[in-house]
Tab-separated table of C-alpha atoms in Angstrom:
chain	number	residue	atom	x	y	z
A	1034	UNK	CA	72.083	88.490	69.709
A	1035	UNK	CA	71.386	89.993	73.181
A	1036	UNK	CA	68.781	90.217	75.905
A	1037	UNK	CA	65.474	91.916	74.539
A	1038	UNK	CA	62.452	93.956	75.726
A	1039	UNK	CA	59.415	91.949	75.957
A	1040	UNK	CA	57.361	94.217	74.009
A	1041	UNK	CA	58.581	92.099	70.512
A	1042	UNK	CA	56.912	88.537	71.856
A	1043	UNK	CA	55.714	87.124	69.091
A	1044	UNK	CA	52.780	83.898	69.996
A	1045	UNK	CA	50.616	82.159	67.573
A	1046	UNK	CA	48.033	78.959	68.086
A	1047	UNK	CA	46.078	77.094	65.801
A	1048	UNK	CA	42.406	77.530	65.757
A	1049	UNK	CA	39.605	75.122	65.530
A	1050	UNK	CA	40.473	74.984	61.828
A	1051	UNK	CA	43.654	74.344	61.986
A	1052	UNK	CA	44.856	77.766	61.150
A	1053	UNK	CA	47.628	79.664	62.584
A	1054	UNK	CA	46.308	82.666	64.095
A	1055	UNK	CA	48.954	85.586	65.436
A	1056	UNK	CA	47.351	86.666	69.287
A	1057	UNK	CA	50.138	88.053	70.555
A	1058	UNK	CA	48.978	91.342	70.152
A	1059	UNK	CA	46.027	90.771	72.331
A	1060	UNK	CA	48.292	89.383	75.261
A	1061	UNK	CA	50.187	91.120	77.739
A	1062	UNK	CA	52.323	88.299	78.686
A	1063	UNK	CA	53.273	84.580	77.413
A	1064	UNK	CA	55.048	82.091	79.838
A	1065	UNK	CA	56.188	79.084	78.920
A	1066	UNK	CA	57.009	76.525	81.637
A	1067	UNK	CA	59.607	73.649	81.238
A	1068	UNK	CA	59.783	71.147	84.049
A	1069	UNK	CA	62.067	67.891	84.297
A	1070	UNK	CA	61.118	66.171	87.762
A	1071	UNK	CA	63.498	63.977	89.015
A	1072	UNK	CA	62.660	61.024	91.061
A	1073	UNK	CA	64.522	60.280	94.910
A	1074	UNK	CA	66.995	57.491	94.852
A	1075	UNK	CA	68.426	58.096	98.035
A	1076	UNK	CA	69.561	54.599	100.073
A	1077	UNK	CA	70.360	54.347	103.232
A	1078	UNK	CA	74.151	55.328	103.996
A	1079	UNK	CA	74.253	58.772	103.399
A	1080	UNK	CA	73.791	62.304	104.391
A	1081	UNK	CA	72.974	63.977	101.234
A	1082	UNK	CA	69.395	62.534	98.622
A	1083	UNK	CA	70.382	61.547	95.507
A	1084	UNK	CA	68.456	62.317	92.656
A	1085	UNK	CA	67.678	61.112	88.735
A	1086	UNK	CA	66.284	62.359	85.870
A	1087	UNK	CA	62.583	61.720	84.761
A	1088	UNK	CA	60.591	62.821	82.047
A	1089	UNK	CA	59.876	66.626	80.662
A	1090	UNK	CA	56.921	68.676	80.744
A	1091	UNK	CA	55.505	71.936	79.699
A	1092	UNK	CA	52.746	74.395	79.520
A	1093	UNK	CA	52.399	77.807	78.465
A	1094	UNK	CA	50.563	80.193	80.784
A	1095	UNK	CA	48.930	83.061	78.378
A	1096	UNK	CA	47.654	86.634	79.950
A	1097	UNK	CA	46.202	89.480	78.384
A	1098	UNK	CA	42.951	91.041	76.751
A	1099	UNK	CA	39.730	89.438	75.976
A	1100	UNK	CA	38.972	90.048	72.289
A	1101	UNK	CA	36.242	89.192	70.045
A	1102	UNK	CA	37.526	90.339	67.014
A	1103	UNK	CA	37.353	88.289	63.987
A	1104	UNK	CA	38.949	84.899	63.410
A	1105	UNK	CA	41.925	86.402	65.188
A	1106	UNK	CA	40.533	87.297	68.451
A	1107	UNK	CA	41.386	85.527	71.546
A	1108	UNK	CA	38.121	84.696	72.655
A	1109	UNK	CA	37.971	83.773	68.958
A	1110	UNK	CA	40.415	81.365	68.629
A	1111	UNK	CA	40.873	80.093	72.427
A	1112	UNK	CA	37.357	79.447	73.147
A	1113	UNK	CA	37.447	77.440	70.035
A	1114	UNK	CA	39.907	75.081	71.188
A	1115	UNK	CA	39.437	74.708	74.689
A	1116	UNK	CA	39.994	71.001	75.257
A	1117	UNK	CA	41.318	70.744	72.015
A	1118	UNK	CA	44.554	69.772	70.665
A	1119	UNK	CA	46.333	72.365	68.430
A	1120	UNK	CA	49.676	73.703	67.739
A	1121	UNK	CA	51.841	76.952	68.546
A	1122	UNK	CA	54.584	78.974	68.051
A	1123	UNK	CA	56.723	81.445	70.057
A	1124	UNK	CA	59.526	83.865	69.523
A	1125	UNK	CA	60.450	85.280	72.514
A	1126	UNK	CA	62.394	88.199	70.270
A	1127	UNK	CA	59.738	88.490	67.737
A	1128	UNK	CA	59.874	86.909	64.585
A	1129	UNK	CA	62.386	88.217	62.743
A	1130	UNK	CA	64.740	86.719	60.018
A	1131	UNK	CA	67.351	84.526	62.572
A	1132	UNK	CA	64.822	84.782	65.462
A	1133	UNK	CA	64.993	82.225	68.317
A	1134	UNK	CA	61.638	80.095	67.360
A	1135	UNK	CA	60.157	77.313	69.882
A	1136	UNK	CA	56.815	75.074	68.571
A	1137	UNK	CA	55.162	72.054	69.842
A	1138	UNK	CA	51.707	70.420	70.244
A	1139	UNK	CA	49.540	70.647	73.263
A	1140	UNK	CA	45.572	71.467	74.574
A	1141	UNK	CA	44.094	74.145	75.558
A	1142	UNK	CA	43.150	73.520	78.649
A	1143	UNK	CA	42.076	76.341	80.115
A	1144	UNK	CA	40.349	79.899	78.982
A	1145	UNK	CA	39.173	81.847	82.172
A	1146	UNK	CA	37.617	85.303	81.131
A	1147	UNK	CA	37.447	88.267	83.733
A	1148	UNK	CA	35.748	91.474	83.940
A	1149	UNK	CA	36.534	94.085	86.568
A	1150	UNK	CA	34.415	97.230	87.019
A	1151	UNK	CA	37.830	99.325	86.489
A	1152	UNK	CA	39.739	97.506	84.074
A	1153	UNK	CA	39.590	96.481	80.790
A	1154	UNK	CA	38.109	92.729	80.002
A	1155	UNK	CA	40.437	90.816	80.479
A	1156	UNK	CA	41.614	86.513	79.392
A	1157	UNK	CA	43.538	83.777	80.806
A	1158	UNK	CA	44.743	80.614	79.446
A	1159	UNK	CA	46.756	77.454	79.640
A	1160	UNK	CA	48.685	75.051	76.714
A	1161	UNK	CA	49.280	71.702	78.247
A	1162	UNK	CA	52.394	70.666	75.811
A	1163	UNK	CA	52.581	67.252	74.525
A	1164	UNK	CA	55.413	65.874	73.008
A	1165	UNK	CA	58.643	67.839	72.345
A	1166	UNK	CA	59.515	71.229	71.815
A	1167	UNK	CA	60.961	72.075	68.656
A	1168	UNK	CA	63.641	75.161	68.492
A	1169	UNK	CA	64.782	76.419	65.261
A	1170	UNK	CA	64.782	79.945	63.592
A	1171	UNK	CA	62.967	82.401	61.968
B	470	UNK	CA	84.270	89.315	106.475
B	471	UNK	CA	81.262	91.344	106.200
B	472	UNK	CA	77.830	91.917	104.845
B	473	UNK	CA	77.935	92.541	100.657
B	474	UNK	CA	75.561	93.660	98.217
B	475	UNK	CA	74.428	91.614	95.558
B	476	UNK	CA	75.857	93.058	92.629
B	477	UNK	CA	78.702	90.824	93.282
B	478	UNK	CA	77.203	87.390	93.124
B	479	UNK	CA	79.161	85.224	90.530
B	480	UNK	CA	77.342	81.774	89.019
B	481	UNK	CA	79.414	79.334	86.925
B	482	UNK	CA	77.294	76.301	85.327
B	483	UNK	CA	79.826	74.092	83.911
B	484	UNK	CA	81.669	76.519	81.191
B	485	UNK	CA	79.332	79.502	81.474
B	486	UNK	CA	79.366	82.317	83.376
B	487	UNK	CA	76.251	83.066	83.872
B	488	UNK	CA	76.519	85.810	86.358
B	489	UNK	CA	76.187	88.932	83.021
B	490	UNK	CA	72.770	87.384	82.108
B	491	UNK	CA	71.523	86.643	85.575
B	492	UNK	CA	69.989	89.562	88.129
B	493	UNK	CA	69.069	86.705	91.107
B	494	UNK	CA	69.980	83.529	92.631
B	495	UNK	CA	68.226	81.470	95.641
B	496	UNK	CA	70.153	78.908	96.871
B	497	UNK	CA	67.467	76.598	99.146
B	498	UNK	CA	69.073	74.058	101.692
B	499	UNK	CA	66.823	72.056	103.100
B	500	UNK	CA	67.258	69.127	105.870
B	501	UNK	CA	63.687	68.139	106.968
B	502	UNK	CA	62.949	66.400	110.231
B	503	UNK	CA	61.178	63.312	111.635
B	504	UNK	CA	59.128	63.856	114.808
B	505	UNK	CA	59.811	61.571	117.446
B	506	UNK	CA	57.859	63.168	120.369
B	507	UNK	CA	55.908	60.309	122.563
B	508	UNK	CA	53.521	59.925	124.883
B	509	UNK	CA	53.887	61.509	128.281
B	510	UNK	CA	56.510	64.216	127.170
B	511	UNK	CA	55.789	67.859	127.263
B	512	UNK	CA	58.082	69.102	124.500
B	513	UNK	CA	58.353	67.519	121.243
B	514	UNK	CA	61.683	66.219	119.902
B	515	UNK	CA	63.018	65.231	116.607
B	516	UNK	CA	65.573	63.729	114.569
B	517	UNK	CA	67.331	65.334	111.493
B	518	UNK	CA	67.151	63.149	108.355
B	519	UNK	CA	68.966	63.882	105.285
B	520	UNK	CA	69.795	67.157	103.463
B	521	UNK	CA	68.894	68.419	100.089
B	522	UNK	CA	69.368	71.625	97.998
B	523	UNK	CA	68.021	73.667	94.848
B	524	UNK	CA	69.317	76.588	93.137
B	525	UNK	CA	66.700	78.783	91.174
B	526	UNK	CA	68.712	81.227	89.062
B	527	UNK	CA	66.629	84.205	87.611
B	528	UNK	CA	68.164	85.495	84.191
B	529	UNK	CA	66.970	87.414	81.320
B	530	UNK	CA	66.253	85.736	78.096
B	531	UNK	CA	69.448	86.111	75.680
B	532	UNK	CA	69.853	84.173	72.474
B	533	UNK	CA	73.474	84.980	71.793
B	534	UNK	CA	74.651	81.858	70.229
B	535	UNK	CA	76.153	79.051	72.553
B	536	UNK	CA	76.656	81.332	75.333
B	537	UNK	CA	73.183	82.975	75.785
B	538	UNK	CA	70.702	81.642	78.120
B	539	UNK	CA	68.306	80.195	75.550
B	540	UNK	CA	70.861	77.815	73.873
B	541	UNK	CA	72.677	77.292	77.440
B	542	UNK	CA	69.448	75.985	79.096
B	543	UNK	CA	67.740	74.883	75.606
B	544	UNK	CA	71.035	72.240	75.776
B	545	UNK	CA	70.818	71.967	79.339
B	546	UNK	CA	67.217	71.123	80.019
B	547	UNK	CA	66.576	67.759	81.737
B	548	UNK	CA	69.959	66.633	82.023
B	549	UNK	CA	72.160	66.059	84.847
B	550	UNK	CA	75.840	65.665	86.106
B	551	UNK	CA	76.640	69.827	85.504
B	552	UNK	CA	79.067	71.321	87.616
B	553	UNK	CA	78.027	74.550	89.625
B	554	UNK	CA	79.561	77.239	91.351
B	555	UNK	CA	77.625	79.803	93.358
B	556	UNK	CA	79.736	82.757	95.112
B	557	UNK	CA	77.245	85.363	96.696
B	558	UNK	CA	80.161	87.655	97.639
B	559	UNK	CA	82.263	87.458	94.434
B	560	UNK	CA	85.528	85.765	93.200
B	561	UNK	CA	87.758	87.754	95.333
B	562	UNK	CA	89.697	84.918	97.104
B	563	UNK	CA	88.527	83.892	100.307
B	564	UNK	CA	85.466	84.691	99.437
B	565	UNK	CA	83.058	81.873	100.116
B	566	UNK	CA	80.279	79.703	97.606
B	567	UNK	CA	79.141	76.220	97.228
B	568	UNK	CA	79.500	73.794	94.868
B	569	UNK	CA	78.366	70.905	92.975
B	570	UNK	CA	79.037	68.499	90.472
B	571	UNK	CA	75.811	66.401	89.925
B	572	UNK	CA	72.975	68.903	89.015
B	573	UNK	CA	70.214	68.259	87.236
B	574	UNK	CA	68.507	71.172	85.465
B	575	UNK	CA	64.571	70.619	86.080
B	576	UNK	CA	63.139	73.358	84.800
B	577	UNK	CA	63.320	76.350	82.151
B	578	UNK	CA	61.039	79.079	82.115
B	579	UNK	CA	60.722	81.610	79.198
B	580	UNK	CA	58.670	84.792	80.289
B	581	UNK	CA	57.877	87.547	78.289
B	582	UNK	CA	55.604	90.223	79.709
B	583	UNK	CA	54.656	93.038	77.452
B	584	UNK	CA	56.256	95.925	79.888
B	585	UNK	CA	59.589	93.876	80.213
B	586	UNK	CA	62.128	92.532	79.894
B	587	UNK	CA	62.089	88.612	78.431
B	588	UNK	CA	62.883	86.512	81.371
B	589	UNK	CA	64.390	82.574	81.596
B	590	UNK	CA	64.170	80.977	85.478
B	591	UNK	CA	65.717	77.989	85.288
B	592	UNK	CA	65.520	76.037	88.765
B	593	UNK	CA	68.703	73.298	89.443
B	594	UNK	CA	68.501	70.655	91.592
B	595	UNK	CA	71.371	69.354	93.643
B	596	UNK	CA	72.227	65.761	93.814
B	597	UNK	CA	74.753	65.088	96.819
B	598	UNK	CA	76.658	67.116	98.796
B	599	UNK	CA	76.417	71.105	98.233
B	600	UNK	CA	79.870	71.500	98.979
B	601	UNK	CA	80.734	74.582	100.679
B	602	UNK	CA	83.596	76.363	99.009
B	603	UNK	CA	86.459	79.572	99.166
B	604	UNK	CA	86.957	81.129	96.208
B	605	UNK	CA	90.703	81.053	95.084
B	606	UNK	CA	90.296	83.823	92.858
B	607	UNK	CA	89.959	83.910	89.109
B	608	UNK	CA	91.303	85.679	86.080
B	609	UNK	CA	91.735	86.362	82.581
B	610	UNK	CA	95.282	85.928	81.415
B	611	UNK	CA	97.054	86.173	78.038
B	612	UNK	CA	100.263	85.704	79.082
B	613	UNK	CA	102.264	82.906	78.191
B	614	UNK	CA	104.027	80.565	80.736
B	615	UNK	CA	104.158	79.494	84.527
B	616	UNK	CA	101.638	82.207	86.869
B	617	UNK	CA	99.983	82.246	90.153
B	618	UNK	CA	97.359	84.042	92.194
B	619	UNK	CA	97.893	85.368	95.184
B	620	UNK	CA	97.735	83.109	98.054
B	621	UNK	CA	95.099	82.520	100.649
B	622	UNK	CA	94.986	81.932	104.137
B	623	UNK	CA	92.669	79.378	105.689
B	624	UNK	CA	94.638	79.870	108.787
B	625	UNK	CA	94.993	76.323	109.621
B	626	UNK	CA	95.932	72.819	108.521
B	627	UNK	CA	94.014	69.486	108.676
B	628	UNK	CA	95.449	67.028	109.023
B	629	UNK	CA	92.818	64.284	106.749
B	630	UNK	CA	89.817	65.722	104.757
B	631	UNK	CA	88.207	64.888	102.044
B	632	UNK	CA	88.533	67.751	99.696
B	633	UNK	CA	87.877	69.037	96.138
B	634	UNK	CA	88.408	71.560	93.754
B	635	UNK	CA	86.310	73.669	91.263
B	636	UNK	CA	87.579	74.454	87.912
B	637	UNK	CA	85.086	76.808	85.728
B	638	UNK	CA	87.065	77.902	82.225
B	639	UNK	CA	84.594	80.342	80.494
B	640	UNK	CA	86.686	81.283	77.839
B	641	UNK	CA	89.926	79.741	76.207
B	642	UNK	CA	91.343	81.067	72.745
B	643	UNK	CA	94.845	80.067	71.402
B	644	UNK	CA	96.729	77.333	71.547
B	645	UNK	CA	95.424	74.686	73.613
B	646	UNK	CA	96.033	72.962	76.918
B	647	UNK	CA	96.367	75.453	79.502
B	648	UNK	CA	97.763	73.469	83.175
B	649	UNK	CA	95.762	74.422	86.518
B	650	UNK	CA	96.651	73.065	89.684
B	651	UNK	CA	95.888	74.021	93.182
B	652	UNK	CA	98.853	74.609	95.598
B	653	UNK	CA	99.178	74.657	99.612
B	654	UNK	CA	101.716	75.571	101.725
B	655	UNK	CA	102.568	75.443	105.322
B	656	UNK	CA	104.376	78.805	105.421
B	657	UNK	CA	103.499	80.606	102.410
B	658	UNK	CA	106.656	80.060	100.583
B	659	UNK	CA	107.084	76.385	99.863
B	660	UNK	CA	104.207	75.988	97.457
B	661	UNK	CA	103.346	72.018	96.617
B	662	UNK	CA	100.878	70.811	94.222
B	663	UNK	CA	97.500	69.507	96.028
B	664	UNK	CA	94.670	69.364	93.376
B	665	UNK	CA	95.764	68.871	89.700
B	666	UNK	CA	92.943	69.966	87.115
B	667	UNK	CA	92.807	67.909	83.440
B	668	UNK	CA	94.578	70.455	81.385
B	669	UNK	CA	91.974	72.665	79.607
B	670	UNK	CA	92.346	72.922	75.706
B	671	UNK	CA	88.898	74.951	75.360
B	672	UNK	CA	86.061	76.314	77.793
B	673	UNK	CA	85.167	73.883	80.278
B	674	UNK	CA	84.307	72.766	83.647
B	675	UNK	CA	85.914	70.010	86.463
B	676	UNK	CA	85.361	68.833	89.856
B	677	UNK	CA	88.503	66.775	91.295
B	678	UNK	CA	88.623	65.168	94.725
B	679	UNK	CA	91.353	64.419	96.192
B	680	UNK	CA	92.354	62.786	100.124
B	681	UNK	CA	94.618	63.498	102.831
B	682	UNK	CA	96.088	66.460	104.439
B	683	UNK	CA	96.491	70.074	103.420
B	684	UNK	CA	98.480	72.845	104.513
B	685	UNK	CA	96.797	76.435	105.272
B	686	UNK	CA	97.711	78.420	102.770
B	687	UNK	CA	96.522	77.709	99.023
B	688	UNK	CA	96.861	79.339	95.782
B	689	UNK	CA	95.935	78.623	91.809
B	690	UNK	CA	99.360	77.514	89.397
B	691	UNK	CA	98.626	78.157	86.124
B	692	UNK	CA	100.368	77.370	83.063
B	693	UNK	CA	99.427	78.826	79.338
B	694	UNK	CA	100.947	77.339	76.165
B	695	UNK	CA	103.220	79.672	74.029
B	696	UNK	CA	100.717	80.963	71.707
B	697	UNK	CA	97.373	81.087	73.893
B	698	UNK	CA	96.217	84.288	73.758
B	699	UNK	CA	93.556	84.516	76.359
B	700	UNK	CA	91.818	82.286	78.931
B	701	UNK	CA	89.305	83.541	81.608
B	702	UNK	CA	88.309	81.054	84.616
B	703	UNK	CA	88.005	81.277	88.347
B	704	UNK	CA	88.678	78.007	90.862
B	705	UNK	CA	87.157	77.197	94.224
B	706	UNK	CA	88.299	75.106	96.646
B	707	UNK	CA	86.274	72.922	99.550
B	708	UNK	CA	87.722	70.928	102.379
């Protein structure tokens, strides 16, 4: 167990049907964004805020290649669930026997497409979690 | 003192070093002001109000278990009252950091870009005082009984402070209970005992406060039990 390249990422999302589909090969990069705001409960009296714990919230911010291809594309299977809920997966390591794995639920909330003269077509989209994130192994 | 590279920086949350996983830290101190500027004056004026600070630590992604940055932050996430220790220079002592002891850990942030490395940027927010700190050195020791670092000068005495010291035990294997206390001394000789730590019988972290005055020179007693065979920790102190 170490630190790893980000070459294994391993990222899959349920389609339209339900299905898992692996798109990690069409994407160039997979964040996934954990936030726990706190709320101010600074009084009077002090110098310093005080702070407490709220509630926790994620999305996951995908990047990479705009692909048609099959049921496993990710114009294929992001389109197709845009304002949707669905389901995903992520190994940061890959997804290898003892692999870290995270899962949850969320929507898709967002599938921007771009196309630039001198560069290949080209995808963006967002997972707006709901609920907890599960972490077990592979 | 001096200016220092970064290579140096050393960041303790609770009883992990975090500093071999990490490759930046941003300590932001904020202390926002109220306008107060009225009619018929030519220059504005203000008023300070009150302070607040964030720490946003940039590490890569490592799933070694307990230790590793996934199952630290993965444990971590959302929850508050950790203990931190931030020394941009290193753990030499003297050298100077900040502390806290009621952070809440807001976000986690798992990044893996195909040409990379995978990345976790956790961001902690400060509750309270960031308490500015010298280091009093730290250590990895395997032998048994009574030891102490080597003594620091603050060059002066106070004479009633509030003060505090940081305890950060990253590793502790052996026999348990291993003693820490933090010593001053008015002439660098006559050591007394000024901060007393909860003995450590595994990794661990501790913030104690203590009042009155303090001498200007400190150091870190340390006491291992017969059979421990190693413990690694460094200590801060603020006043």
């Amino acid at each position: 167990m170490a630190k790893y390249h980000g070459k294994s990422v391993y990222f899959t999302v349920a389609d339209s049907d339900g299905t898992a589909r692996k798109i990690s090969c069409d994407l160039a990069s997979v964040s996934l964004n954990r936030d726990a705001p706190t709320a101010d409960v600074t009084g009077f009296c002090g110098n310093d805020t005080t702070a407490v714990i709220g509630m926790r919230s994620y999305n996951i911010a995908l990047d990479g290649f705009w692909s048609d291809t099959g049921s496993t594309g990710t114009y294929t299977v992001l389109n197709g669930i845009l304002g949707a809920s669905t389901t995903w997966e992520l190994g940061p390591a890959g997804s290898g026997t003892g692999m870290v794995k995270l899962s949850g639920s969320g929507f898709c909330t967002a599938f921007n497409t771009t196309g630039a003269v001198g560069a290949a077509l080209g995808m963006s989209a967002t997972i707006q979690g709901t609920g907890a994130i599960s972490a077990s192994t592979y | 003192m001096s200016k220092y590279h970064g290579k140096g920086t050393q960041i303790y949350w609770d009883e992990f070093n975090l500093s071999g996983m990490s490759s930046s830290v941003t300590i932001n101190r904020d202390a926002p002001t109220v306008d107060t500027s009225c009619f018929t004056a030519t220059d504005t004026t203000a008023v300070v109000g009150m302070r607040s600070w964030n720490a946003a630590v940039s590490s890569f992604w490592d799933d070694t278990t307990t230790t590793g940055t996934h199952a630290i932050y993965q444990a971590d996430f959302a929850t508050a009252d950790h203990t931190i220790s931030i020394y941009p220079s290193g753990i030499t002592a003297g050298m100077r950091g900040w502390g806290n002891y009621g952070v809440i850990q807001t976000s986690f942030n798992t990044t893996g870009p195909v040409a990379g490395a995978v990345t976790a940027e956790a961001n902690h927010q400060g509750s309270g005082e960031l308490e500015a700190l010298w280091c009093l050195g730290g250590s990895t020791s395997t032998t048994a009984g009574s030891l102490t670092l080597a003594s620091y000068n603050l060059a002066a005495s106070l004479a009633s402070t509030g003060m505090a010291g940081y305890l950060h035990v990253t590793a502790l294997s052996g026999s348990p209970d291993v003693a820490f206390v933090i010593q001053d001394s008015p002439d660098d000789a006559t050591f007394t005992d000024l901060v007393t730590f909860t003995n450590a019988s595994a990794a661990t972290s501790e913030r104690v406060a203590v009042t009155g005055s303090s001498s200007q020179y400190f150091r870190v007693k340390y006491t291992l039990g017969a059979s421990t065979t190693s413990c690694t920790f460094v200590v801060g102190f603020h006043r």
